[in-house]
Amino acid sequence: MRRIFCLGLMLLVAVSMLPGCSFNVSVNAESDTDLGSHHVVVKPGNALTTSSSATFGDKATHTFECGVVRVKIENEILVVNDLSYGMLEEGQSIEIDHGKVFVAGQERTGKPVEAPDQGERVKQDVK
């Protein structure tokens, strides 16, 4: 009988403490990286991120993938998920927040990236 009373009392104490508890789940609230001179923040973030940079002479290409968000800066032109967001000035910050793109705190609208001229299609031999 005493054991049941103690278990009941512990349960009552645990239940009475619950209203004072709160849980803040902020796992991957944001992911960030530096691409050249630009600081990039993606919200919500993702645990799966990759980034790369390549420089050939005067041309530089930086990429950052954060889940389904793909950021590319090529010769200071910002492209996010195959939409162009225009030219960047050195050091401008970039924030992608739930699909909206902000450069230096100002929201920008994306335009589809034009595919380069592919020329003639390659003919294939059919056997």
mmCIF file of C-alpha atoms in Angstrom, residues 40-43 69-71 78-81 83-86 88 93-111:
data_model
loop_
_atom_site.group_PDB
_atom_site.id
_atom_site.type_symbol
_atom_site.label_atom_id
_atom_site.label_comp_id
_atom_site.label_asym_id
_atom_site.label_seq_id
_atom_site.Cartn_x
_atom_site.Cartn_y
_atom_site.Cartn_z
ATOM 1 C CA VAL A 40 24.860 33.273 -46.591
ATOM 2 C CA VAL A 41 22.113 32.240 -44.131
ATOM 3 C CA VAL A 42 19.403 29.683 -45.017
ATOM 4 C CA LYS A 43 16.263 29.350 -42.876
ATOM 5 C CA VAL A 69 18.110 25.127 -51.335
ATOM 6 C CA ARG A 70 20.926 25.560 -53.868
ATOM 7 C CA VAL A 71 22.856 28.852 -53.778
ATOM 8 C CA LEU A 78 23.440 35.257 -57.366
ATOM 9 C CA VAL A 79 21.404 32.209 -58.409
ATOM 10 C CA VAL A 80 19.117 30.398 -55.949
ATOM 11 C CA ASN A 81 17.332 27.233 -57.078
ATOM 12 C CA LEU A 83 16.444 31.651 -60.390
ATOM 13 C CA SER A 84 18.748 34.639 -60.889
ATOM 14 C CA TYR A 85 18.668 37.359 -58.224
ATOM 15 C CA GLY A 86 21.030 39.766 -59.951
ATOM 16 C CA LEU A 88 26.023 41.355 -55.841
ATOM 17 C CA SER A 93 24.942 39.401 -46.975
ATOM 18 C CA ILE A 94 22.440 36.918 -48.389
ATOM 19 C CA GLU A 95 19.513 35.417 -46.482
ATOM 20 C CA ILE A 96 17.108 32.808 -47.814
ATOM 21 C CA ASP A 97 14.159 32.646 -45.416
ATOM 22 C CA HIS A 98 11.446 30.111 -46.279
ATOM 23 C CA GLY A 99 11.964 30.671 -50.017
ATOM 24 C CA LYS A 100 12.325 34.459 -49.938
ATOM 25 C CA VAL A 101 15.717 35.871 -50.918
ATOM 26 C CA PHE A 102 17.161 38.950 -49.221
ATOM 27 C CA VAL A 103 20.377 40.697 -50.262
ATOM 28 C CA ALA A 104 21.739 43.216 -47.752
ATOM 29 C CA GLY A 105 18.337 43.131 -46.018
ATOM 30 C CA GLN A 106 16.349 43.953 -49.185
ATOM 31 C CA GLU A 107 14.032 41.328 -50.708
ATOM 32 C CA ARG A 108 14.778 40.460 -54.325
ATOM 33 C CA THR A 109 12.649 38.747 -56.943
ATOM 34 C CA GLY A 110 14.146 35.924 -58.980
ATOM 35 C CA LYS A 111 14.031 35.506 -62.726
#
